[in-house]
Coordinates of C-alpha atoms in Angstrom, one line a residue:
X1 CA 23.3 14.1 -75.7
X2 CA 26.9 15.3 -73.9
X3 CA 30.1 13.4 -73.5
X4 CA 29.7 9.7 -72.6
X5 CA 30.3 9.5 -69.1
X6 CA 29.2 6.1 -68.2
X7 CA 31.9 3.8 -67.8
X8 CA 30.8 0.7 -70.5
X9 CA 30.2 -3.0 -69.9
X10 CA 32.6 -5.6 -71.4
X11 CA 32.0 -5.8 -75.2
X12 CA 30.0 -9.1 -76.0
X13 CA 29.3 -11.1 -79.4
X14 CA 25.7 -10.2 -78.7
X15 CA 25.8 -6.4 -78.6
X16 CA 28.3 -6.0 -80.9
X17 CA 25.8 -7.9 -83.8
X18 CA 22.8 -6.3 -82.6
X19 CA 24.9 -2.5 -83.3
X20 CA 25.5 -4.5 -86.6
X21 CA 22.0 -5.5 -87.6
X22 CA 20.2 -2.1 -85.9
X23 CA 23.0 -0.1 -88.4
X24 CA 22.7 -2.5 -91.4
X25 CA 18.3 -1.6 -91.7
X26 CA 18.6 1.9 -90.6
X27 CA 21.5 2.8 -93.4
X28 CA 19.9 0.9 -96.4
X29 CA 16.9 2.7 -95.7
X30 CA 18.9 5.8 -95.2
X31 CA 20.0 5.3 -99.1
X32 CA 16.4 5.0 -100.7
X33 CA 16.7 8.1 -102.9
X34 CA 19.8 9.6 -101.5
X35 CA 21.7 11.8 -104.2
X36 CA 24.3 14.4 -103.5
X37 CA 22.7 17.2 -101.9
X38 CA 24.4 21.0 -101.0
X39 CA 22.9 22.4 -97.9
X40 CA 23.6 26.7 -97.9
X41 CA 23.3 28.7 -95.2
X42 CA 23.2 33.0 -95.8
X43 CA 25.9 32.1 -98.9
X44 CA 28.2 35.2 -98.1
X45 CA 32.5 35.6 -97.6
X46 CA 32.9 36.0 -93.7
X47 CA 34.4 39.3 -92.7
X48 CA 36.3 37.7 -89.7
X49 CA 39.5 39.6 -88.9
X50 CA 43.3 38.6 -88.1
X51 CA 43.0 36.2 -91.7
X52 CA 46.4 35.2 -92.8
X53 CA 47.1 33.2 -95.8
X54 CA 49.4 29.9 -96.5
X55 CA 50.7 28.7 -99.4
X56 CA 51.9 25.0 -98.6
X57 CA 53.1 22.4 -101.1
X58 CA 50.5 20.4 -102.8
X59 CA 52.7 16.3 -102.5
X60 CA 52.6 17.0 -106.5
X61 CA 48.9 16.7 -106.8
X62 CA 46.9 19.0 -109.1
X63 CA 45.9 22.3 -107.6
X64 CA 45.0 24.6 -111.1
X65 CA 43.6 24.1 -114.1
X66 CA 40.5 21.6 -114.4
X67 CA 40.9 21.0 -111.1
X68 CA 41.1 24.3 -109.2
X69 CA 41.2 28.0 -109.8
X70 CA 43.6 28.8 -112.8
X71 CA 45.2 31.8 -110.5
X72 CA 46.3 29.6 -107.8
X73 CA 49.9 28.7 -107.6
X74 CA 51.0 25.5 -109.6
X75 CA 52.3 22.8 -107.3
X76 CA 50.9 24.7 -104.2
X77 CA 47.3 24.6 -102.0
X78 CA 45.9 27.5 -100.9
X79 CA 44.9 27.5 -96.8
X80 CA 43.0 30.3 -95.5
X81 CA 43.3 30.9 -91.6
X82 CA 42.2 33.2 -88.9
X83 CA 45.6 33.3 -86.6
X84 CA 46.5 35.2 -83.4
X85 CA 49.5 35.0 -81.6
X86 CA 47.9 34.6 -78.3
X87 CA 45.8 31.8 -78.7
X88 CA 46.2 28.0 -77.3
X89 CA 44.2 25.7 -79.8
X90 CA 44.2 25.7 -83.1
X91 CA 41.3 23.9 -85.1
X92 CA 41.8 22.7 -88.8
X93 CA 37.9 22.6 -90.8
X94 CA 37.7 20.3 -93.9
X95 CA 35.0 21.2 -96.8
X96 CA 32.6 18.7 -97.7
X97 CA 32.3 16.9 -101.1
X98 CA 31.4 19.9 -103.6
X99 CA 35.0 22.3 -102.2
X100 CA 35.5 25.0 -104.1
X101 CA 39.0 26.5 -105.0
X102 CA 38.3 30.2 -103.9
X103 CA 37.3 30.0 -100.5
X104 CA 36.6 27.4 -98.3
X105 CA 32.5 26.6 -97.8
X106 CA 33.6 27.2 -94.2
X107 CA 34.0 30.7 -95.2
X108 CA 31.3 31.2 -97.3
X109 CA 28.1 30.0 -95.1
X110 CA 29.2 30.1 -91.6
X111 CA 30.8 32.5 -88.4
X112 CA 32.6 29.5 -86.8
X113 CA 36.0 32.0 -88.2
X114 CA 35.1 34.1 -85.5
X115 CA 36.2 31.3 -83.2
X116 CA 39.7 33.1 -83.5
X117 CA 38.2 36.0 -80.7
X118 CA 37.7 32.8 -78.8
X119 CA 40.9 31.7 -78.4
X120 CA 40.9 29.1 -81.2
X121 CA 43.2 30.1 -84.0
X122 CA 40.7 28.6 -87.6
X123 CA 42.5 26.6 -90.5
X124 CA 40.8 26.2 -94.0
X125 CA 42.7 24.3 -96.5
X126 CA 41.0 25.3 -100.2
X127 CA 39.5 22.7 -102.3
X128 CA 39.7 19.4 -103.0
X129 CA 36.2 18.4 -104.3
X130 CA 35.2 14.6 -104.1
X131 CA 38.4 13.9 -103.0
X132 CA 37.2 12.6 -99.4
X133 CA 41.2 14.3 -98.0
X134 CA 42.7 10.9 -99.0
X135 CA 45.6 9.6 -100.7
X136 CA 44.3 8.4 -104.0
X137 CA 45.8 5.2 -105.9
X138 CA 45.4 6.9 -109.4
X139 CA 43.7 10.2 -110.8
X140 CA 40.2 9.9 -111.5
X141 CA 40.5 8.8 -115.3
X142 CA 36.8 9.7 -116.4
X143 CA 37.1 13.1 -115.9
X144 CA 40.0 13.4 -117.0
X145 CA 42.4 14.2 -114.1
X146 CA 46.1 14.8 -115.0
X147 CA 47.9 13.5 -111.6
X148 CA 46.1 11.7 -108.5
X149 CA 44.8 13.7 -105.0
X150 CA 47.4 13.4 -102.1
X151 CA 45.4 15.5 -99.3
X152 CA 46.5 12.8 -96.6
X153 CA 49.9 13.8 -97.2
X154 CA 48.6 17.7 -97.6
X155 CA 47.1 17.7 -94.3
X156 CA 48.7 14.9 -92.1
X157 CA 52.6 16.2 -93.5
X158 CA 52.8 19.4 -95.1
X159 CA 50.0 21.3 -93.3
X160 CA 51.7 20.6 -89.4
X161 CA 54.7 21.9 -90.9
X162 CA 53.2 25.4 -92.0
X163 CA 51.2 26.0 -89.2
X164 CA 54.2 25.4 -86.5
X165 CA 56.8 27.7 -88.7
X166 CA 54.0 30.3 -88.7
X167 CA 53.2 30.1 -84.9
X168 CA 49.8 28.0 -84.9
X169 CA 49.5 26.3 -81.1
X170 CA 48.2 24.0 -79.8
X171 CA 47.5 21.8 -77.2
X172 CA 50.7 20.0 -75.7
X173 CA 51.8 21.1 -79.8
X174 CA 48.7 18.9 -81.0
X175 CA 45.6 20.5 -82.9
X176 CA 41.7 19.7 -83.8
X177 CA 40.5 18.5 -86.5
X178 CA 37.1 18.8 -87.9
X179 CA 34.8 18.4 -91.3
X180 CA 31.6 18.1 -92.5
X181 CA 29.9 15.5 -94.7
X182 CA 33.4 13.9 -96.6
X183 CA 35.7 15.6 -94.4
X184 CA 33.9 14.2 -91.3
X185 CA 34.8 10.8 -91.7
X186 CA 38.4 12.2 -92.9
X187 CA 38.7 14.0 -90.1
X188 CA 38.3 10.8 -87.8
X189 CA 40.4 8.6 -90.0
X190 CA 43.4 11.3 -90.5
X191 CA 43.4 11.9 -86.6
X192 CA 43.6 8.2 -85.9
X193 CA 46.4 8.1 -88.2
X194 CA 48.7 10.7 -86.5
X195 CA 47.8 10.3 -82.9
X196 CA 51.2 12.8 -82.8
X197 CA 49.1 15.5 -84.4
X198 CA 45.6 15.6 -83.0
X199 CA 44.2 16.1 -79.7
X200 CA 41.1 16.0 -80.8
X201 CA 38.6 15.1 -83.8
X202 CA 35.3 15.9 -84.8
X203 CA 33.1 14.5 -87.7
X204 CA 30.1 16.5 -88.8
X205 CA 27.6 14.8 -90.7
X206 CA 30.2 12.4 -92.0
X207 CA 29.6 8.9 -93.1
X208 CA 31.8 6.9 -89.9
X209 CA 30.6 4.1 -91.3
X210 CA 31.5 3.2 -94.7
X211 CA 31.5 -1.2 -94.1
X212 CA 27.4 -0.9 -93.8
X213 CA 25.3 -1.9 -96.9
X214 CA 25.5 0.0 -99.5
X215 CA 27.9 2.4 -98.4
X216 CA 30.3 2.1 -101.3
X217 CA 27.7 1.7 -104.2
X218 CA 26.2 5.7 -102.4
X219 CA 29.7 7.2 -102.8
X220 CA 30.3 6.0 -105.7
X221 CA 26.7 6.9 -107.2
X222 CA 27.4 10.8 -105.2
X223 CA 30.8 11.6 -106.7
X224 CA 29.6 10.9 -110.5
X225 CA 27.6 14.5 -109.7
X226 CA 30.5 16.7 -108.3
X227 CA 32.0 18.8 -110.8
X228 CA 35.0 18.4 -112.3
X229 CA 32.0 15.2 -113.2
X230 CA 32.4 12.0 -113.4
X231 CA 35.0 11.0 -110.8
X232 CA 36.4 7.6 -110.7
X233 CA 35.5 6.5 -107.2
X234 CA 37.4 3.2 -108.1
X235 CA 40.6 5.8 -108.4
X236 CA 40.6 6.6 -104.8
X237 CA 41.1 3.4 -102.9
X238 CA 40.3 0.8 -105.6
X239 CA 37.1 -1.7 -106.1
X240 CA 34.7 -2.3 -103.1
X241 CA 36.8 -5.4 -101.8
X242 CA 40.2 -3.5 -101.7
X243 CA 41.3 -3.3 -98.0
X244 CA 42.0 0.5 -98.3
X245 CA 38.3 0.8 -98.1
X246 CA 38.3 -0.5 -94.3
X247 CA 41.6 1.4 -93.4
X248 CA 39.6 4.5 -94.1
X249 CA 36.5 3.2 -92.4
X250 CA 36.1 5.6 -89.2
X251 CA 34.4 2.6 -87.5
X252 CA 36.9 -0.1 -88.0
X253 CA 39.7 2.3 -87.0
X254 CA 38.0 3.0 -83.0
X255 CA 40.9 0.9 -81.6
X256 CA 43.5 3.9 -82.4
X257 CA 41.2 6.4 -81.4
X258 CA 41.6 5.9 -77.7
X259 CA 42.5 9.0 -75.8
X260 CA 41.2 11.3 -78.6
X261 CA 38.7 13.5 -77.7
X262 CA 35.7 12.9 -80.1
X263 CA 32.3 14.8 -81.2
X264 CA 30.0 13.2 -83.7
X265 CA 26.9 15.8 -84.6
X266 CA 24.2 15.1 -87.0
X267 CA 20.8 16.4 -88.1
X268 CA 18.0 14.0 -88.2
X269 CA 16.9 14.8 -91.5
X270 CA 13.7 16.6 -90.4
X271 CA 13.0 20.5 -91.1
X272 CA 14.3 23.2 -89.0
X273 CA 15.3 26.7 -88.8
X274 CA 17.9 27.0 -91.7
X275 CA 15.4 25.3 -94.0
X276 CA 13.6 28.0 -96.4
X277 CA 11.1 27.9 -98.9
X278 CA 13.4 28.2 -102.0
X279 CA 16.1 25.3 -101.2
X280 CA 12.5 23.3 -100.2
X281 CA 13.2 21.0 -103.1
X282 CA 16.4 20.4 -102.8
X283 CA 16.3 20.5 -99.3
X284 CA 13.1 17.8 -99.0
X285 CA 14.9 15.2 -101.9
X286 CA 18.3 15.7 -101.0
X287 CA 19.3 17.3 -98.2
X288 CA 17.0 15.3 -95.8
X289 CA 18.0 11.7 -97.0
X290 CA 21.5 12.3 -97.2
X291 CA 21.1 14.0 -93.4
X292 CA 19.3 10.6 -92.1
X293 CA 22.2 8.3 -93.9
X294 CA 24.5 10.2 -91.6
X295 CA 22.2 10.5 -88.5
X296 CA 22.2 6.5 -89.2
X297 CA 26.1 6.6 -89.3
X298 CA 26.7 8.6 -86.4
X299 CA 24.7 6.9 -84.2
X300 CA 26.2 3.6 -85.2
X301 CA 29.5 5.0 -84.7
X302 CA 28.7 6.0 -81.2
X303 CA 27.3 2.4 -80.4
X304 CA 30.6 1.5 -81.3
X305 CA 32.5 3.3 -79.6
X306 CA 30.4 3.4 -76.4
X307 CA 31.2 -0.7 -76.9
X308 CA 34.6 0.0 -77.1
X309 CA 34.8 2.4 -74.1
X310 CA 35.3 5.6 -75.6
X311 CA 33.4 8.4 -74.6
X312 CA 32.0 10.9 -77.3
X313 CA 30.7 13.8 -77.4
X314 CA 27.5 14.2 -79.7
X315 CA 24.9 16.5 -80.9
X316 CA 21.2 15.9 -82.9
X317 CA 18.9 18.1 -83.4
X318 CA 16.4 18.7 -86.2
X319 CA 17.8 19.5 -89.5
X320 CA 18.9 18.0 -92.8
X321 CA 22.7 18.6 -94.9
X322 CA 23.0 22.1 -94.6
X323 CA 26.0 24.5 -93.3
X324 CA 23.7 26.7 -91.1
X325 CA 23.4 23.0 -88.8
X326 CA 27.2 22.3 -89.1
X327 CA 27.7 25.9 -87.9
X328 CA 25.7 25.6 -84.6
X329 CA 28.0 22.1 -84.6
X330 CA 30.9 23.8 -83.9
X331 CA 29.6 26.3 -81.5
X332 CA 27.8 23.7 -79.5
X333 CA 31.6 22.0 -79.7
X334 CA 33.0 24.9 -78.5
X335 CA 30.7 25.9 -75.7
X336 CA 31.1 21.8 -74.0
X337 CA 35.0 22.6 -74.2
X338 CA 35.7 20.7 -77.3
X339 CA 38.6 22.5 -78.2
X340 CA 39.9 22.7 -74.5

């Protein structure tokens, strides 16, 4: 599918339940069996030129120790970019739920870096694992975590800061914003946040719609199995009931996204070409449920929006949570004029 060029009818009661009811089936059964799955693609540290390094302030959130590489600086987070001078747009890429603290999963299984000989200067902020780039209320006490996350105010404060002091343009001095899995439906919600920052926002296999069924109960059954294990889900933005839950709900936040310019992608959880015979397992029992939950999500997400009259530009194809996928994502982006 391409950008949504239909002008929409009138929202009504009816069609607004109906996206409702169609998303309510279609993500519970989307959660029979899901478990946190990591999708790999040739694992391997991109040799992409022009890389420059940032150091930016963390917002006094941990960054070393138990929660990072011990080598990285105390207080500070480590962003890795591919930067020329020359270029126009600048795109900011945000890990999914198992970061690392060397290198971004960006780096380590896809080419998108080469976007930089595009035109399209690449920005990697470094780890971050479970921590959905939010503003947590607390640290996550059953792991043990020393002083709460604070990536909202990482990426939507301190990160625009760095970029413009070190040259990063963008369009009309706004930049992209993309992620996979976790840091798709962060990169919707922390775009519609700072409408002054983003042009445009792109959610890869994110979960856009965290009010359905069962949403809360799968994140907080996925984020007891990412290491640093167990995290606290009830740390991040309180019980189930809390309202922080809906202000970080990509679907209940359409209303501020008017004027952005929007791609959802997703697999549809069936085989394809980056699946191989030794991630079959993992790939059949993980990777292929969790892909359908967020084929589910994204294509409620669009309903939504095509109610709401925003177009969208979106991508399926076959293929379950795997970087490989989210890779020929952000080309597909690219080659429609996403980052334009």
């Amino acid at each position: 599918m391409g950008v949504g060029e239909l002008k929409p009818k009138a929202s009504t009661g009816l069609s607004a339940r109906l996206v409702a009811i169609v998303v309510a089936v279609m993500t519970v059964a989307g959660l029979i069996g899901a478990v946190v799955g990591t999708g790999q693609a040739d694992a391997r540290i991109n040799g992409t030129g022009f890389r420059k390094t940032l150091w930016i302030d963390a917002c006094g959130m941990p960054t070393n120790g138990a929660f990072g590489n011990k080598s990285m600086a105390p207080g500070k987070v480590q962003v890795r970019t591919w930067f020329k001078p020359q270029n126009k747009r600048t795109v900011i890429l945000l890990d999914g739920m198992r970061a690392q603290y060397d290198f971004s999963g960006w780096e380590i299984n896809t080419n998108v870096q080469e976007l930089v000989n595009r035109g399209v200067n690449v920005v990697e902020p470094i780890g971050g694992p479970a921590s959905f780039y939010t503003n947590w209320n607390a640290p996550s006490n059953f792991n043990g975590q020393q002083s709460r996350y604070m990536w909202e105010c990482v990426i939507n404060n301190r990160l625009p800061q760095a970029l413009r002091a070190n040259g990063f343009q963008g369009k009309n001095g706004k930049y992209a914003i993309m992620g996979v899995s976790m840091g798709g439906n962060a990169a919707l919600v922390l775009a519609s946040k700072r409408r002054d920052l983003y042009y445009a926002a792109g959610s890869l296999s994110g979960y856009n719609f965290l009010s359905a069924p069962g949403m809360h109960t799968m994140i907080r059954l996925a984020m007891l199995d990412v290491a640093p294990q167990p995290w606290n889900v009830d740390a991040m933005w309180g019980p189930p009931w809390d309202g922080r839950w809906y202000d970080n709900d990509p679907s209940l936040r359409i209303n501020r996204m008017q004027g952005l310019k929007l791609f959802v992608g997703s697999g549809n959880g069936l085989f394809g070409k980056y699946n191989a015979l030794p991630n079959v397992f993992d790939d059949l029992f993980k990777g292929s449920t969790l892909e359908f939950l967020a084929f589910t999500q994204a294509k409620a997400f669009e309903g939504l929006a095509f109610i709401n009259g925003l177009p969208i530009m979106s991508y399926y194809a076959n293929g379950t949570h795997a970087w490989g996928y989210w890779q020929d994502m952000v080309w597909n982006a690219y080659s429609r004029g996403f980052f334009n």
